[in-house]
Short mmCIF file of C-alpha atoms in Angstrom, two decimals:
data_model
loop_
_atom_site.label_atom_id
_atom_site.label_comp_id
_atom_site.label_asym_id
_atom_site.label_seq_id
_atom_site.Cartn_x
_atom_site.Cartn_y
_atom_site.Cartn_z
CA MET A 2 98.70 54.01 -99.06
CA LEU A 3 95.19 54.40 -99.16
CA SER A 4 95.11 53.74 -102.88
CA ARG A 5 97.10 50.42 -102.10
CA TRP A 6 94.38 49.44 -99.57
CA CYS A 7 91.61 50.05 -102.18
CA ALA A 8 93.47 48.26 -104.68
CA ALA A 9 93.77 45.13 -102.57
CA LEU A 10 90.19 45.53 -101.49
CA LEU A 11 89.16 45.54 -105.11
CA MET A 12 91.25 42.52 -105.97
CA MET A 13 89.68 40.55 -103.25
CA ILE A 14 86.15 41.19 -104.27
CA THR A 15 86.96 40.38 -107.56
CA ALA A 16 88.37 36.85 -106.71
CA VAL A 17 85.40 36.24 -104.35
CA ALA A 18 83.05 37.14 -107.19
CA THR A 19 85.10 34.90 -109.59
CA ALA A 20 85.05 32.31 -107.19
CA VAL A 21 81.21 32.25 -106.55
CA ALA A 22 80.38 32.60 -110.39
CA GLN A 23 82.83 29.96 -111.42
CA PRO A 24 80.52 26.68 -110.32
CA ALA A 25 77.62 28.29 -112.09
CA SER A 26 79.61 28.30 -115.55
CA VAL A 27 80.39 24.51 -115.05
CA PRO A 28 77.93 22.62 -117.25
CA VAL A 29 75.75 19.97 -115.45
CA ARG A 30 76.80 16.75 -116.95
CA VAL A 31 73.47 14.56 -118.08
CA ALA A 32 73.76 11.04 -118.81
CA THR A 33 70.87 9.80 -120.91
CA LEU A 34 69.91 7.08 -123.29
CA VAL A 35 67.39 6.76 -126.22
CA LEU A 36 64.09 5.69 -124.86
CA PRO A 37 61.17 7.22 -126.86
CA PRO A 38 59.14 9.33 -126.09
CA PHE A 39 61.28 10.39 -123.26
CA VAL A 40 64.34 10.69 -125.21
CA MET A 41 64.93 10.74 -128.85
CA GLU A 42 67.81 11.35 -131.06
CA GLN A 43 67.99 12.51 -134.53
CA GLY A 44 70.90 14.22 -136.52
CA GLY A 45 72.66 14.45 -133.24
CA ALA A 46 69.92 16.47 -131.80
CA LEU A 47 67.98 15.23 -128.57
CA SER A 48 64.37 15.66 -128.06
CA GLY A 49 61.73 14.06 -125.99
CA PHE A 50 59.54 14.53 -122.90
CA SER A 51 62.32 14.07 -120.44
CA ILE A 52 64.83 16.27 -122.37
CA ASP A 53 62.43 19.21 -122.92
CA LEU A 54 61.61 19.16 -119.23
CA TRP A 55 65.22 19.01 -118.12
CA ASN A 56 65.73 21.75 -120.46
CA ALA A 57 63.19 23.85 -118.81
CA VAL A 58 64.57 22.96 -115.48
CA ALA A 59 68.13 24.01 -116.41
CA ALA A 60 66.74 27.27 -117.74
CA LYS A 61 64.84 27.77 -114.42
CA LEU A 62 68.24 27.09 -112.56
CA ASP A 63 70.25 29.20 -115.10
CA VAL A 64 72.73 26.37 -115.62
CA SER A 65 74.22 24.93 -118.79
CA CYS A 66 74.22 21.23 -119.68
CA SER A 67 76.44 18.79 -121.47
CA TYR A 68 74.77 15.63 -122.59
CA GLN A 69 76.51 12.16 -122.89
CA MET A 70 74.66 9.24 -124.41
CA THR A 71 75.03 5.76 -122.90
CA PRO A 72 74.05 2.58 -124.73
CA ASP A 73 71.98 1.07 -122.19
CA VAL A 74 70.37 1.48 -118.87
CA LYS A 75 73.30 -0.01 -117.12
CA GLY A 76 75.61 2.48 -118.69
CA VAL A 77 73.42 5.15 -117.26
CA PHE A 78 73.71 4.22 -113.71
CA ASP A 79 77.54 3.31 -114.29
CA ALA A 80 77.91 7.00 -115.09
CA LEU A 81 76.65 8.18 -111.89
CA ARG A 82 78.26 5.68 -109.90
CA SER A 83 81.70 6.62 -111.32
CA ALA A 84 80.96 10.55 -110.89
CA LYS A 85 81.22 11.07 -114.71
CA ALA A 86 77.65 12.49 -114.70
CA ASP A 87 75.54 14.51 -112.15
CA VAL A 88 72.09 13.52 -113.18
CA ALA A 89 70.36 10.77 -115.21
CA VAL A 90 67.62 11.85 -117.63
CA SER A 91 65.33 9.42 -119.29
CA GLY A 92 62.35 7.54 -118.49
CA LEU A 93 63.75 5.67 -115.54
CA PHE A 94 61.49 4.15 -112.68
CA TYR A 95 61.84 4.39 -109.07
CA SER A 96 62.64 1.04 -107.55
CA ILE A 97 63.43 -0.06 -103.97
CA GLU A 98 66.94 -1.39 -105.37
CA ARG A 99 67.71 1.81 -107.19
CA ASP A 100 66.80 4.06 -104.24
CA ARG A 101 69.36 2.26 -102.12
CA GLU A 102 72.07 3.65 -104.20
CA PHE A 103 70.90 6.87 -105.81
CA ASP A 104 68.68 9.78 -105.22
CA PHE A 105 65.48 10.83 -107.18
CA SER A 106 63.99 13.94 -108.00
CA TYR A 107 60.31 14.78 -107.46
CA PRO A 108 58.12 12.33 -109.94
CA ILE A 109 57.98 13.91 -113.43
CA MET A 110 55.20 11.43 -114.18
CA GLU A 111 53.41 8.12 -113.01
CA ALA A 112 53.39 5.37 -115.53
CA GLY A 113 53.18 1.55 -115.61
CA LEU A 114 54.19 -1.44 -117.64
CA ARG A 115 52.20 -2.76 -120.61
CA ILE A 116 52.34 -5.74 -123.00
CA MET A 117 53.00 -5.75 -126.68
CA VAL A 118 52.37 -8.72 -128.92
CA ARG A 119 52.62 -9.26 -132.63
CA GLY A 120 49.87 -7.86 -134.77
CA THR A 121 48.78 -8.83 -138.08
CA GLY A 122 51.96 -7.94 -140.15
CA GLN A 123 53.29 -9.64 -142.90
CA SER A 124 56.43 -10.40 -140.82
CA SER A 125 54.51 -12.60 -138.31
CA THR A 126 54.89 -15.92 -140.29
CA PRO A 127 52.48 -18.67 -139.07
CA GLN A 128 53.96 -21.89 -137.92
CA PRO A 129 51.03 -24.32 -138.12
CA LEU A 130 53.04 -27.37 -136.60
CA ARG A 131 54.14 -25.26 -133.47
CA ASP A 132 50.51 -23.82 -133.16
CA LEU A 133 49.04 -27.46 -133.23
CA MET A 134 51.32 -28.65 -130.55
CA ASN A 135 50.38 -25.61 -128.35
CA LEU A 136 46.77 -26.64 -128.72
CA LEU A 137 47.22 -30.43 -128.09
CA PHE A 138 49.06 -29.50 -124.85
CA SER A 139 47.10 -26.28 -123.97
CA ARG A 140 45.14 -26.16 -120.72
CA VAL A 141 41.92 -26.53 -122.37
CA THR A 142 42.75 -29.74 -124.08
CA LEU A 143 44.06 -31.23 -120.74
CA TYR A 144 40.91 -30.20 -118.88
CA TRP A 145 38.76 -32.22 -121.51
CA VAL A 146 40.96 -35.22 -121.66
CA GLY A 147 40.77 -35.40 -117.87
CA ALA A 148 37.03 -34.92 -117.91
CA ALA A 149 36.84 -37.75 -120.69
CA ALA A 150 38.88 -40.13 -118.66
CA LEU A 151 36.74 -39.53 -115.63
CA ILE A 152 33.56 -40.00 -117.25
CA ALA A 153 34.92 -43.15 -119.23
CA LEU A 154 36.03 -44.71 -116.07
CA ILE A 155 32.51 -44.22 -114.65
CA ALA A 156 30.81 -45.80 -117.73
CA ALA A 157 33.20 -48.67 -117.75
CA ARG A 158 32.43 -49.60 -114.05
CA LEU A 159 28.73 -49.31 -114.59
CA MET A 160 29.07 -51.57 -117.80
CA TRP A 161 31.12 -54.24 -115.93
CA PHE A 162 28.66 -54.34 -113.11
CA VAL A 163 25.88 -54.70 -115.45
CA GLN A 164 27.53 -57.27 -117.53
CA ARG A 165 28.71 -59.09 -114.30
CA HIS A 166 25.58 -59.59 -112.67
CA LEU A 167 22.80 -59.38 -115.22
CA ARG A 168 24.25 -61.91 -117.81
CA ASP A 169 22.65 -65.37 -117.66
CA ASP A 170 25.67 -67.44 -118.65
CA ALA A 171 28.11 -68.57 -116.21
CA ALA A 172 30.99 -67.04 -118.06
CA GLY A 173 29.67 -63.73 -117.70
CA SER A 174 28.66 -63.88 -113.91
CA SER A 175 32.39 -65.06 -113.12
CA GLN A 176 34.04 -62.07 -114.83
CA LYS A 177 36.53 -60.57 -112.45
CA TYR A 178 37.17 -56.75 -112.16
CA PHE A 179 40.79 -57.12 -113.68
CA PRO A 180 41.11 -57.38 -116.78
CA ALA A 181 37.46 -57.14 -117.61
CA ILE A 182 37.72 -53.14 -116.40
CA PHE A 183 40.35 -52.61 -119.03
CA ARG A 184 38.18 -54.07 -121.80
CA MET A 185 35.24 -51.85 -120.52
CA MET A 186 37.47 -48.85 -120.27
CA TYR A 187 38.44 -49.38 -124.12
CA TRP A 188 35.08 -49.85 -125.03
CA ALA A 189 33.95 -46.57 -123.13
CA ALA A 190 36.72 -44.60 -124.79
CA THR A 191 36.03 -45.76 -128.31
CA THR A 192 32.24 -45.29 -128.02
CA LEU A 193 32.64 -42.14 -126.62
CA LEU A 194 34.90 -40.64 -129.53
CA THR A 195 33.60 -42.60 -132.35
CA GLN A 196 29.91 -43.08 -131.38
CA ALA A 197 30.44 -47.00 -132.85
CA ASP A 198 29.68 -50.09 -130.68
CA ASP A 199 31.18 -52.83 -132.49
CA ALA A 200 30.35 -55.56 -130.06
CA PRO A 201 26.73 -54.82 -128.63
CA PRO A 202 26.36 -56.20 -125.07
CA PRO A 203 23.83 -59.36 -125.04
CA HIS A 204 21.73 -58.20 -122.07
CA TRP A 205 19.01 -55.67 -122.62
CA ALA A 206 19.99 -53.64 -119.71
CA ALA A 207 23.82 -53.45 -120.98
CA ARG A 208 22.38 -52.42 -124.41
CA ALA A 209 20.24 -49.61 -122.83
CA LEU A 210 23.45 -48.37 -120.90
CA ALA A 211 25.36 -48.43 -124.04
CA VAL A 212 22.80 -46.14 -125.80
CA LEU A 213 22.64 -43.79 -123.09
CA TRP A 214 26.44 -43.72 -123.04
CA MET A 215 26.59 -42.95 -126.90
CA PHE A 216 24.02 -40.11 -126.32
CA VAL A 217 26.50 -38.87 -123.43
CA GLY A 218 29.35 -38.98 -126.03
CA ILE A 219 27.40 -37.01 -128.60
CA VAL A 220 26.99 -34.16 -126.09
CA PHE A 221 30.58 -34.48 -124.92
CA VAL A 222 31.95 -34.20 -128.17
CA ALA A 223 29.58 -31.38 -129.18
CA LEU A 224 30.77 -29.40 -125.91
CA TYR A 225 34.40 -30.10 -126.46
CA THR A 226 34.06 -28.92 -130.10
CA ALA A 227 32.47 -25.56 -129.25
CA GLN A 228 35.04 -24.86 -126.41
CA LEU A 229 37.91 -25.62 -128.70
CA THR A 230 36.33 -23.43 -131.63
CA THR A 231 35.77 -20.69 -129.05
CA THR A 232 39.32 -20.83 -127.90
CA LEU A 233 40.77 -20.75 -131.23
CA THR A 234 38.51 -17.95 -132.29
CA VAL A 235 39.61 -15.88 -129.21
CA GLU A 236 43.17 -16.64 -129.78
CA GLN A 237 43.12 -15.65 -133.24
CA ILE A 238 41.36 -12.24 -132.55
CA GLN A 239 42.84 -11.54 -129.02
CA GLY A 240 46.01 -13.67 -128.78
CA ALA A 241 46.97 -16.25 -126.16
CA ILE A 242 48.41 -13.17 -124.06
CA LYS A 243 45.78 -10.91 -122.99
CA GLY A 244 47.09 -9.51 -119.72
CA PRO A 245 49.77 -9.91 -116.94
CA LYS A 246 48.33 -13.15 -115.75
CA ASP A 247 48.84 -14.89 -119.04
CA LEU A 248 52.68 -14.09 -119.04
CA PRO A 249 53.94 -16.83 -116.65
CA GLY A 250 55.35 -19.60 -119.00
CA LYS A 251 55.72 -17.36 -122.01
CA ARG A 252 58.87 -15.85 -123.65
CA VAL A 253 59.12 -12.11 -122.85
CA ALA A 254 61.70 -9.63 -123.90
CA THR A 255 62.33 -6.45 -122.25
CA LEU A 256 65.39 -3.96 -121.72
CA LYS A 257 68.37 -5.30 -119.85
CA GLY A 258 68.54 -3.62 -116.28
CA GLY A 259 65.12 -2.17 -116.78
CA SER A 260 62.47 -2.07 -114.14
CA ALA A 261 60.35 -4.72 -115.95
CA VAL A 262 63.04 -7.60 -115.13
CA GLY A 263 62.41 -7.71 -111.66
CA TYR A 264 58.54 -7.97 -111.96
CA LEU A 265 58.78 -10.63 -114.67
CA ARG A 266 61.36 -12.88 -112.85
CA GLN A 267 59.16 -12.58 -109.66
CA HIS A 268 56.24 -13.87 -111.50
CA GLU A 269 58.07 -16.79 -113.00
CA VAL A 270 58.10 -15.48 -116.74
CA ASP A 271 60.91 -16.48 -119.05
CA VAL A 272 62.66 -12.97 -119.41
CA GLN A 273 64.98 -12.33 -122.32
CA GLU A 274 66.95 -9.15 -121.88
CA PHE A 275 68.32 -6.99 -124.79
CA ASP A 276 70.70 -4.23 -124.59
CA ASP A 277 68.95 -2.18 -127.19
CA LEU A 278 65.16 -1.49 -127.95
CA SER A 279 65.66 -2.30 -131.51
CA HIS A 280 66.65 -5.73 -130.71
CA VAL A 281 63.66 -6.07 -128.36
CA TYR A 282 61.33 -5.22 -131.11
CA GLN A 283 62.94 -7.28 -133.39
CA ALA A 284 62.79 -10.36 -131.31
CA LEU A 285 59.27 -9.97 -131.20
CA GLN A 286 58.92 -9.83 -135.04
CA ASN A 287 61.05 -12.78 -135.51
CA ARG A 288 58.88 -14.79 -133.27
CA ASP A 289 61.89 -15.26 -130.68
CA VAL A 290 59.76 -14.15 -127.94
CA ASP A 291 55.96 -14.00 -127.37
CA ALA A 292 55.61 -10.31 -126.21
CA VAL A 293 57.50 -7.49 -125.14
CA VAL A 294 57.02 -5.86 -121.54
CA LEU A 295 58.35 -2.25 -121.22
CA GLY A 296 57.03 0.99 -120.01
CA ALA A 297 53.68 1.99 -121.26
CA ALA A 298 54.69 5.26 -122.89
CA GLY A 299 57.41 3.92 -124.90
CA LEU A 300 55.37 0.99 -126.17
CA ASP A 301 52.43 3.19 -126.95
CA ASP A 302 54.75 5.36 -129.00
CA TYR A 303 56.19 2.49 -130.95
CA ALA A 304 52.88 1.04 -131.55
CA ALA A 305 51.68 4.12 -132.99
CA HIS A 306 54.58 4.81 -135.19
CA GLU A 307 57.41 2.53 -136.34
CA GLY A 308 55.31 -0.70 -135.30
CA LYS A 309 52.21 0.39 -136.77
CA GLY A 310 50.29 -2.51 -138.17
CA LEU A 311 52.89 -4.99 -137.01
CA VAL A 312 52.33 -5.15 -133.28
CA ARG A 313 49.36 -4.33 -130.89
CA MET A 314 49.07 -3.55 -127.34
CA VAL A 315 47.10 -5.87 -124.87
CA GLY A 316 45.70 -5.32 -121.45
CA LEU A 317 45.83 -2.39 -119.18
CA GLU A 318 48.89 -0.70 -117.51
CA PHE A 319 50.10 -2.62 -114.44
CA ASN A 320 52.85 -2.27 -111.71
CA LYS A 321 52.58 1.55 -112.03
CA ASN A 322 55.51 3.50 -110.56
CA ASP A 323 56.96 7.10 -110.65
CA VAL A 324 59.46 8.08 -113.23
CA GLY A 325 62.03 10.86 -112.21
CA PHE A 326 65.46 12.33 -112.65
CA VAL A 327 68.40 10.16 -110.87
CA PHE A 328 71.21 11.62 -109.00
CA PRO A 329 74.21 10.49 -107.11
CA MET A 330 73.41 9.82 -103.58
CA GLY A 331 74.05 13.17 -101.68
CA SER A 332 73.69 15.34 -104.89
CA ARG A 333 74.07 18.99 -104.17
CA ILE A 334 71.78 19.98 -107.04
CA ARG A 335 68.76 17.62 -106.33
CA ARG A 336 66.90 20.09 -104.02
CA ARG A 337 67.29 22.65 -106.63
CA VAL A 338 65.93 20.65 -109.17
CA ASP A 339 63.00 19.68 -107.03
CA SER A 340 62.28 23.40 -106.51
CA ALA A 341 62.66 24.05 -110.18
CA LEU A 342 59.97 21.07 -111.07
CA VAL A 343 57.57 22.47 -108.43
CA ALA A 344 57.99 25.92 -110.06
CA LEU A 345 57.39 24.43 -113.71
CA ARG A 346 54.12 22.86 -112.42
CA GLU A 347 52.86 26.08 -110.83
CA ASP A 348 53.46 28.28 -113.99
CA GLY A 349 52.06 25.58 -116.51
CA THR A 350 55.19 24.87 -118.28
CA TYR A 351 55.10 21.12 -117.13
CA GLN A 352 51.66 20.77 -118.57
CA GLN A 353 52.56 22.45 -121.72
CA ILE A 354 55.28 19.95 -122.11
CA TYR A 355 53.41 16.93 -121.22
CA ASP A 356 50.69 17.78 -123.64
CA LYS A 357 53.16 18.23 -126.48
CA TRP A 358 54.43 14.64 -126.26
CA PHE A 359 51.29 12.71 -124.62
CA GLY A 360 48.39 14.74 -125.52
CA THR A 361 45.97 16.60 -123.36
CA GLN A 362 44.35 14.78 -120.69
#
């Protein structure tokens, strides 16, 4: 009888131990997408900052993992929504919209957006006609045209006044404002631009005013030429886009569903979204867009490797935010992952992984 009780008790202990151990043997399902340098894939093997850090977390928690690749950012979040994944591991930014639907780990790094434009690569084919049209309708040209119209109107009014009140003949003194002012505007504009006075006024005061106006024209044209030359030189060296304030009105490529989309739309930028990173970069090289806006780490990596000599970075990081692992709402492993991340920072493992992919600070 005692032996039966012992056998039954042993079976219960074995069953409980098996039930407790069973969840630990189930791999954590990890959804990810290629986003260098956070996630990279070569020969079926995954690497990158986020992959190395997550593997260190998994080792700390003593759990196994099964990775599932998704084609884009939307695919990652769809895997979490449909309960096909337990965690998303990549270079995903925190945002208010995402926080309403998902849980985030402690930050694994802080990063911002950056701007990438074409460099001096051979694939950047010049388009003189489009460049000329952009110059003619640029803000600088519009400012100078407005200034020329204003000072030409002032000169025309002065010349009309002089000609009307100082001419000796009766016809001159009876000149009316309209249409005489239009003739004076034409005279002021042609003299300003060509420095030629085909019909010199008869009165000495009007002639003196005409000479003074030609001198003003010389100064005006010289200043405009200098400004235009400076603008062209700066755009040739630095490009028309030098920072976030230059993006409105430009065509900008980014990843579909990425964190940059909301920022760009909020600032009235012409956003063109692509599902794949390679298509984003190709659009820039094909001159389909004027710039690319993505996370700084990814753009820096591309500019230093595949895009070296073809693209360049402009401006500083902006719209900085935290990057972390993403979980379904109410995830039971998030707290354990947070504890593991704290432990990895304390024992120096996190810094070693960071230095491997981003260099020492």
